[in-house]
mmCIF file of C-alpha atoms in Angstrom:
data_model
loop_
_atom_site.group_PDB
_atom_site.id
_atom_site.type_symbol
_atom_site.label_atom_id
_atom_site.label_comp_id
_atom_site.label_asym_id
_atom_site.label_seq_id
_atom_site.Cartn_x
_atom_site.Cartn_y
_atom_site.Cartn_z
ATOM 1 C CA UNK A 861 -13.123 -26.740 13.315
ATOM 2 C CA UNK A 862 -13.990 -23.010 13.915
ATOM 3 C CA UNK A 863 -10.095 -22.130 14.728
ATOM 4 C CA UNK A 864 -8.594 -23.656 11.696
ATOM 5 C CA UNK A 865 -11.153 -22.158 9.614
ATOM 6 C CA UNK A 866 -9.760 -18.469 10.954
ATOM 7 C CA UNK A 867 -6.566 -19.332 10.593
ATOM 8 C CA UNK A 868 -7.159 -20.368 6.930
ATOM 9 C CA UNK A 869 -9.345 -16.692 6.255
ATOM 10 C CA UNK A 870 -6.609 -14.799 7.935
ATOM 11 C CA UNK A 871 -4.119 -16.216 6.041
ATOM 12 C CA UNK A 872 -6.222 -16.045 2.966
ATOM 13 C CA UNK A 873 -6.252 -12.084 3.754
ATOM 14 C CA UNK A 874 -2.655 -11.746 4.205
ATOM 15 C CA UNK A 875 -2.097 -13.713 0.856
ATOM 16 C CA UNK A 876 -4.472 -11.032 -0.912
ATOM 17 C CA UNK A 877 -2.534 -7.934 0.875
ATOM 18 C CA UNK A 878 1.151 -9.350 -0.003
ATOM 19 C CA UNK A 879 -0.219 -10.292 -3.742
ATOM 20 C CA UNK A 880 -1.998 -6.474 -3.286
ATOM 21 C CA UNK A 881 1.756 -4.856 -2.902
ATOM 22 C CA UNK A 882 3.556 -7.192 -5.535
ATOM 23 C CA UNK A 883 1.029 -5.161 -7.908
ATOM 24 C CA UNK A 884 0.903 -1.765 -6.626
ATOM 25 C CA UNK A 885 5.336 -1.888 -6.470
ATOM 26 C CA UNK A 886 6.045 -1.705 -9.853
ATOM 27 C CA UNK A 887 3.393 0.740 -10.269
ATOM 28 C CA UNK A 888 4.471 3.096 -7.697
ATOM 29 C CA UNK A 889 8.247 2.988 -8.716
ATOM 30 C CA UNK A 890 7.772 3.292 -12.939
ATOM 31 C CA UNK A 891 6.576 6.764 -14.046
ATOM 32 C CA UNK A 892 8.247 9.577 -12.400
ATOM 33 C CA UNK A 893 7.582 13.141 -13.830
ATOM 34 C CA UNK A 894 10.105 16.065 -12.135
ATOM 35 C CA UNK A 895 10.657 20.129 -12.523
ATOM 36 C CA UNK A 896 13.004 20.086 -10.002
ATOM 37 C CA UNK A 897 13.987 21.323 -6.803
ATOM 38 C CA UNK A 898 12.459 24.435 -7.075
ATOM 39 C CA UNK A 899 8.912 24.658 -6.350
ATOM 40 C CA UNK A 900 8.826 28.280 -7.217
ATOM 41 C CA UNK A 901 10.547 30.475 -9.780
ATOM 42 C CA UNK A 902 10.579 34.297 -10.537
ATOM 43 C CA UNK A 903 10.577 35.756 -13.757
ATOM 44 C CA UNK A 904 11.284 39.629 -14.771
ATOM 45 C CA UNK A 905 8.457 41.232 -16.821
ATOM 46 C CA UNK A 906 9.185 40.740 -20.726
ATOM 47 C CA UNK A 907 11.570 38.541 -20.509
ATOM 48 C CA UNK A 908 11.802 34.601 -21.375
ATOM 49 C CA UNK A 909 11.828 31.458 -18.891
ATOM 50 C CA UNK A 910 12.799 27.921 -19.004
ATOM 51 C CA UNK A 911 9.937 26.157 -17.325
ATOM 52 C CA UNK A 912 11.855 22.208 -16.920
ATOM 53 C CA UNK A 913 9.944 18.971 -17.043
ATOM 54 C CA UNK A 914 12.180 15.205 -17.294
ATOM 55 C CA UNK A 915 10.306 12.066 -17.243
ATOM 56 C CA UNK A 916 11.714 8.539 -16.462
ATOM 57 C CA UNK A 917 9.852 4.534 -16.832
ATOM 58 C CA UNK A 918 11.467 1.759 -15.382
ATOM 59 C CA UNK A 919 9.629 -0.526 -17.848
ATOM 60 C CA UNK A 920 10.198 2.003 -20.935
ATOM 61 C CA UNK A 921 7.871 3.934 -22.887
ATOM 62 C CA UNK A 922 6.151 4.041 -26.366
ATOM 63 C CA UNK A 923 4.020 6.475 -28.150
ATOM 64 C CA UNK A 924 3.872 8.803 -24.578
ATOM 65 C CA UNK A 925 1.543 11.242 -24.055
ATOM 66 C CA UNK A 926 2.136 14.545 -22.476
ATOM 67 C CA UNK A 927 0.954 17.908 -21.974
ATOM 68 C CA UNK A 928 1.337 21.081 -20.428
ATOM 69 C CA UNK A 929 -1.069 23.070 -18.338
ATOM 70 C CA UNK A 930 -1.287 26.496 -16.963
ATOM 71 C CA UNK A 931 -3.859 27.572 -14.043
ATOM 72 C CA UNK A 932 -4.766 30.707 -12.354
ATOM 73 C CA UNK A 933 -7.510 31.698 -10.342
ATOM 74 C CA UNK A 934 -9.646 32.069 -13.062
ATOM 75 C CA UNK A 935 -7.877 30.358 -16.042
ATOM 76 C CA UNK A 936 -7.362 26.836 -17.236
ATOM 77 C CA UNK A 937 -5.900 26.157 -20.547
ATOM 78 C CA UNK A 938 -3.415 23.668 -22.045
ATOM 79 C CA UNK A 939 -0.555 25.040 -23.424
ATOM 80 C CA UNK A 940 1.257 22.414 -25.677
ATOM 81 C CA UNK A 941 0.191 18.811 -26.368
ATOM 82 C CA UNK A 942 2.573 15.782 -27.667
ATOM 83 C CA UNK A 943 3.682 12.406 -28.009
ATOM 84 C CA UNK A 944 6.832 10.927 -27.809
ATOM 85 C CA UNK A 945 7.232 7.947 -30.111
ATOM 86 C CA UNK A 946 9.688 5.892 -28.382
ATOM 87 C CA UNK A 947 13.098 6.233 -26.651
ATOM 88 C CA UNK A 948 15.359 6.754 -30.114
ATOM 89 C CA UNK A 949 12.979 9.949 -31.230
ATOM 90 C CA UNK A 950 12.212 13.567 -29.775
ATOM 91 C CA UNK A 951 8.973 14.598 -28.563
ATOM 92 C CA UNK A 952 6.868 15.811 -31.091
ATOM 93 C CA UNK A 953 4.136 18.883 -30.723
ATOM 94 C CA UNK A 954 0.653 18.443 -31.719
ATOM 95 C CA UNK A 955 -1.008 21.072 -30.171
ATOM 96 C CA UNK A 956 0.213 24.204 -29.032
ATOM 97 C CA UNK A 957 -1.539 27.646 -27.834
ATOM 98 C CA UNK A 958 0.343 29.791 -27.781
ATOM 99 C CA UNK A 959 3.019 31.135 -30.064
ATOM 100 C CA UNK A 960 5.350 32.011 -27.376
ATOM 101 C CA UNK A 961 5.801 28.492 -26.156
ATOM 102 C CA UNK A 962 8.501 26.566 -27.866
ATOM 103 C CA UNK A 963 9.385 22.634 -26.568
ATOM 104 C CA UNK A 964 12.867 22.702 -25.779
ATOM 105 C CA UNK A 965 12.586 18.313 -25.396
ATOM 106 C CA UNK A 966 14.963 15.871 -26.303
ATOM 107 C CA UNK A 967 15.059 11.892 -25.872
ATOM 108 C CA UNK A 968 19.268 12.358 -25.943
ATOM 109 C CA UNK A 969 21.149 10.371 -24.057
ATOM 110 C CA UNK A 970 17.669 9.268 -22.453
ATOM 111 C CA UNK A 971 17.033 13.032 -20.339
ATOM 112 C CA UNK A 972 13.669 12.913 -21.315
ATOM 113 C CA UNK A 973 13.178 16.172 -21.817
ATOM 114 C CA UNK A 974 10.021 17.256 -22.523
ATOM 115 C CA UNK A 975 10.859 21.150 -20.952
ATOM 116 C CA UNK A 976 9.097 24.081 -22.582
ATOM 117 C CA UNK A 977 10.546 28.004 -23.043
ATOM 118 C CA UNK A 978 8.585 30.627 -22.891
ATOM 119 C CA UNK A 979 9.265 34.144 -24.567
ATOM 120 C CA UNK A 980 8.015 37.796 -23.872
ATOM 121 C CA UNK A 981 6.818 37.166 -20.273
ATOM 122 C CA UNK A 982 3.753 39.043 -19.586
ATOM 123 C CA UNK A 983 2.412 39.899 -15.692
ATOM 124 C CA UNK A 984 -0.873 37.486 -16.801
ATOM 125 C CA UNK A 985 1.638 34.314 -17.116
ATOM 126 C CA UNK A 986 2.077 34.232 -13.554
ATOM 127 C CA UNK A 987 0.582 31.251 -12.249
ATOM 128 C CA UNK A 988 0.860 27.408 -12.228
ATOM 129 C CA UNK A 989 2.661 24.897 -14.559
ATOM 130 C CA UNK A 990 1.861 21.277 -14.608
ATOM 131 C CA UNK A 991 3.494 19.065 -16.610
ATOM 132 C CA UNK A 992 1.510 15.769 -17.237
ATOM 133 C CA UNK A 993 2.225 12.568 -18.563
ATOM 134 C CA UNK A 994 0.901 9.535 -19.635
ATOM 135 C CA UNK A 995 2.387 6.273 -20.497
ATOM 136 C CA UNK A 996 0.469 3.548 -22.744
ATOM 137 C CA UNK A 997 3.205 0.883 -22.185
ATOM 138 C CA UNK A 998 2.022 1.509 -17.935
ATOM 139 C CA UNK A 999 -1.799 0.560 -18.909
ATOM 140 C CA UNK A 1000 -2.158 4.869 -19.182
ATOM 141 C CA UNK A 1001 -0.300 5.199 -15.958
ATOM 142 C CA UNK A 1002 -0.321 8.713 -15.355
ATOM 143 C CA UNK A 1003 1.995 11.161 -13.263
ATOM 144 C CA UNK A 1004 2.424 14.908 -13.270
ATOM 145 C CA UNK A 1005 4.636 18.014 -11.403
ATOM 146 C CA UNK A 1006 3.621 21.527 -10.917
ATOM 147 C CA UNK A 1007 6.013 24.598 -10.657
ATOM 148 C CA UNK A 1008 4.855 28.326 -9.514
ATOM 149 C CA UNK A 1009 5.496 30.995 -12.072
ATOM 150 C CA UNK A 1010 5.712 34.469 -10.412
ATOM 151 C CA UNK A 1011 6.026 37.644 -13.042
ATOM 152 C CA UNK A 1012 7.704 40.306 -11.187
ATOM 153 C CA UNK A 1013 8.417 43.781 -12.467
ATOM 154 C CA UNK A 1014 12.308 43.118 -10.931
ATOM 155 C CA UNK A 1015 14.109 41.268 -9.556
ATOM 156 C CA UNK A 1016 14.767 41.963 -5.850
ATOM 157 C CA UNK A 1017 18.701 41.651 -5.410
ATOM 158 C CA UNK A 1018 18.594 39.156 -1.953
ATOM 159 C CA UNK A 1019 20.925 40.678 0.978
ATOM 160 C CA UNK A 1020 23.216 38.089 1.969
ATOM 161 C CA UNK A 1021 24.872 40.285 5.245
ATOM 162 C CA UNK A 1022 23.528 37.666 7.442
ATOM 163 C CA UNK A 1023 24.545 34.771 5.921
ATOM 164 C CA UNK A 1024 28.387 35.984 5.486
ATOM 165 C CA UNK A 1025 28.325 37.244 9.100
ATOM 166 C CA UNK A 1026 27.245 34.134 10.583
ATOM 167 C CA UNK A 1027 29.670 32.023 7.620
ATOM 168 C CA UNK A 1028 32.340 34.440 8.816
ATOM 169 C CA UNK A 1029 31.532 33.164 12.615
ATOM 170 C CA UNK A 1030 31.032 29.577 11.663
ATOM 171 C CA UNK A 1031 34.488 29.849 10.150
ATOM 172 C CA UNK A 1032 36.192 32.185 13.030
ATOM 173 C CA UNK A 1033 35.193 29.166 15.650
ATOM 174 C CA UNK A 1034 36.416 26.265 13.566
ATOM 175 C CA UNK A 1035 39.427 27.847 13.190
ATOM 176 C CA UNK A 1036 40.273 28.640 16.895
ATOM 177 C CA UNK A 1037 39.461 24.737 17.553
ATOM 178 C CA UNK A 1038 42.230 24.254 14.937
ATOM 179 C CA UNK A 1039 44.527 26.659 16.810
ATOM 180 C CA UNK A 1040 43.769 25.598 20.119
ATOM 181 C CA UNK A 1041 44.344 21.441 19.323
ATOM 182 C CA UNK A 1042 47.763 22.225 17.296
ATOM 183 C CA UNK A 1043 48.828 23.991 20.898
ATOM 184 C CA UNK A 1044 47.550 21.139 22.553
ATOM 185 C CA UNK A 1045 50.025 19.106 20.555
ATOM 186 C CA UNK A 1046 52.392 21.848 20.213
ATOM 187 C CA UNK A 1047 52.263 21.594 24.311
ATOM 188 C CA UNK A 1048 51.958 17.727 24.619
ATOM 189 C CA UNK A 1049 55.440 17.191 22.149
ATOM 190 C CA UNK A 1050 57.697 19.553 24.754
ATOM 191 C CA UNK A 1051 56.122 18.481 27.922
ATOM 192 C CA UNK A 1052 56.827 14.424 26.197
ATOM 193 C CA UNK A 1053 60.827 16.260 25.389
ATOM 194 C CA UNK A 1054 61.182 17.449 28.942
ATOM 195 C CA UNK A 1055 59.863 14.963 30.647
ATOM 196 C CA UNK A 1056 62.660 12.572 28.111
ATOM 197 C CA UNK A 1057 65.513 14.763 29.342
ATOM 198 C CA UNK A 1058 64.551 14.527 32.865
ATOM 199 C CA UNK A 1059 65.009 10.949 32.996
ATOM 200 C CA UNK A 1060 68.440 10.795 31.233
ATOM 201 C CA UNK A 1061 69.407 13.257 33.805
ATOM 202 C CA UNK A 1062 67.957 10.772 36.375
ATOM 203 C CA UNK A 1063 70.113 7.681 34.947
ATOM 204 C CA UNK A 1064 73.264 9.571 34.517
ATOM 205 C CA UNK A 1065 73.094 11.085 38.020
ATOM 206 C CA UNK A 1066 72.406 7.895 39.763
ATOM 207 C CA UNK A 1067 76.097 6.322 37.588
ATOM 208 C CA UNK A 1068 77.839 9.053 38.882
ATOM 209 C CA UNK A 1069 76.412 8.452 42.315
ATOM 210 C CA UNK A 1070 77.386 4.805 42.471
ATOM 211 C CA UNK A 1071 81.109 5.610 41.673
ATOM 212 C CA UNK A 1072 81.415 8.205 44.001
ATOM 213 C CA UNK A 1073 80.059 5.378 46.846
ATOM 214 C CA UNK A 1074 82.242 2.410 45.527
ATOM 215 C CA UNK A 1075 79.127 0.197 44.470
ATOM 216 C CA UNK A 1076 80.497 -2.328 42.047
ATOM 217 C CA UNK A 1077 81.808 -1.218 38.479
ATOM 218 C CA UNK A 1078 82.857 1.857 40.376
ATOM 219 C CA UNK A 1079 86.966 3.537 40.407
ATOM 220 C CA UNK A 1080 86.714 2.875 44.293
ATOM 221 C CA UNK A 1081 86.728 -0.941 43.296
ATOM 222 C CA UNK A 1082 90.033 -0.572 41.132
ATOM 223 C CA UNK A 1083 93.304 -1.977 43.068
ATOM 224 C CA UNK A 1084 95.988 0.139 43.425
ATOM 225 C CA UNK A 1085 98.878 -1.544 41.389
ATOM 226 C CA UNK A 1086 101.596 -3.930 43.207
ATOM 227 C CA UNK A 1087 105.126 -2.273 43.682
ATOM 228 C CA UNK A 1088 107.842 -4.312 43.267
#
C-alpha cells in the first residue's frame, strides 16, 4: 500500500538523521583548542608576550600534531611545529622559525599546554595567532583558535573615572535601601511595643473599672463583718 510504504521511507529517514547525530556527537564534543577569553591582546614595542594555547580530547590523544601560525595582510608563515607523544610526555618542537619563539607547553597535571612566548616584540609581529591542532586518535580531527596581536609603542593607561563614579552610585543606592528597610523595622518593632502597652493599659483599666461598679470579684461585693 502507497501509505505504509511512506511511512516506512520516512521512518527510514529519521533512522538515518538520529544514527547521523549519534556520529557527529562525539565528534563535536572531543577536540577543543582555547587561548582564552581574550580575543585581543596588546603588547609594548620590544618587549616579550605570552601568546596561550590549551587543548583537551574526551577520547585522549597520541602522537598529536600541532602548530602555530601567524597572518597579516600580506604574510603567512608557521611559526613552530610539534607533536605531543601521549598524555605522560611534553610537547616536543620540530620545527620552529623563528628564534624568538620558545614553547612554554607542558602535559602536567593534564593542562595541555602547548602556549608559546615570544621575545623582543617588534611593530611587524602584530597580527594573527592561530593555534592548530590535530589529533590521530580522532581519525585527524582537527580544531584551532586565533588571538589578535597588536604591537603598540605604549601602553595607553585606561581611565576608570566612569566606572568608579557610577560603582560609587551603584553602591550609594544599595546602601540607602539598607538604611531605609532597617528604619522600616526600626519603625515596625516600636509601633509592635506601643501598640503592646496600649493594650495592657486597656486590660488593667477595664479591672479597675469593674471594682469601682461592684461587678463580681469586686471590694463592693465584700460583706461588711457581723458585730456581735
Amino acid at each position: 500500500m502507497p501509505g505504509a510504504r511512506d511511512q516506512g521511507a520516512a521512518r527510514a529517514r529519521w533512522l538515518g538523521i538520529g544514527l547521523l547525530g549519534l556520529f557527529l556527537l562525539p565528534v563535536s564534543l572531543s577536540l577543543e583548542v582555547s587561548v582564552g577569553k581574550a580575543t585581543t591582546i596588546y603588547a609594548v614595542n620590544g618587549t616579550e608576550i605570552l601568546l596561550p594555547c590549551t587543548f583537551s580530547s574526551c577520547f585522549g590523544f597520541e602522537n598529536l600534531h600541532f602548530w602555530w601560525s601567524y597572518n597579516s595582510s600580506d604574510t603567512y608563515k608557521i611559526l613552530i611545529d610539534g607533536t605531543v607523544k601521549n598524555e605522560k610526555l611534553d610537547p616536543k618542537v620540530k620545527l620552529k622559525d623563528d628564534d624568538r619563539i620558545t614553547l612554554e607547553g607542558s602535559t602536567k597535571e593534564k593542562m595541555n599546554n602547548i602556549s608559546i612566548s615570544l621575545k623582543n616584540l617588534e611593530f611587524s609581529d602584530t597580527g594573527k595567532y592561530t593555534c592548530h591542532v590535530k589529533n590521530p586518535k580522532e581519525n585527524d580531527f582537527q580544531h584551532q583558535a586565533t588571538i589578535f596581536l597588536q604591537v603598540v609603542d605604549k601602553l595607553e593607561e585606561v581611565d576608570n573615572t566612569v566606572t568608579l563614579i557610577i560603582l560609587g552610585v551603584v553602591g550609594g543606592v544599595i546602601g540607602l535601601l539598607i538604611f531605609i528597610l532597617l528604619v522600616k523595622k526600626f519603625i515596625a518593632f516600636i509601633i509592635k511595643k506601643t501598640q503592646e502597652k496600649k493594650k495592657e493599659c486597656l486590660v488593667s483599666s477595664s479591672g479597675n473599672d469593674n471594682t469601682e461598679n461592684g461587678l463580681p470579684g469586686s471590694k463592693a461585693e465584700e460583706k461588711a463583718p457581723t458585730k456581735v
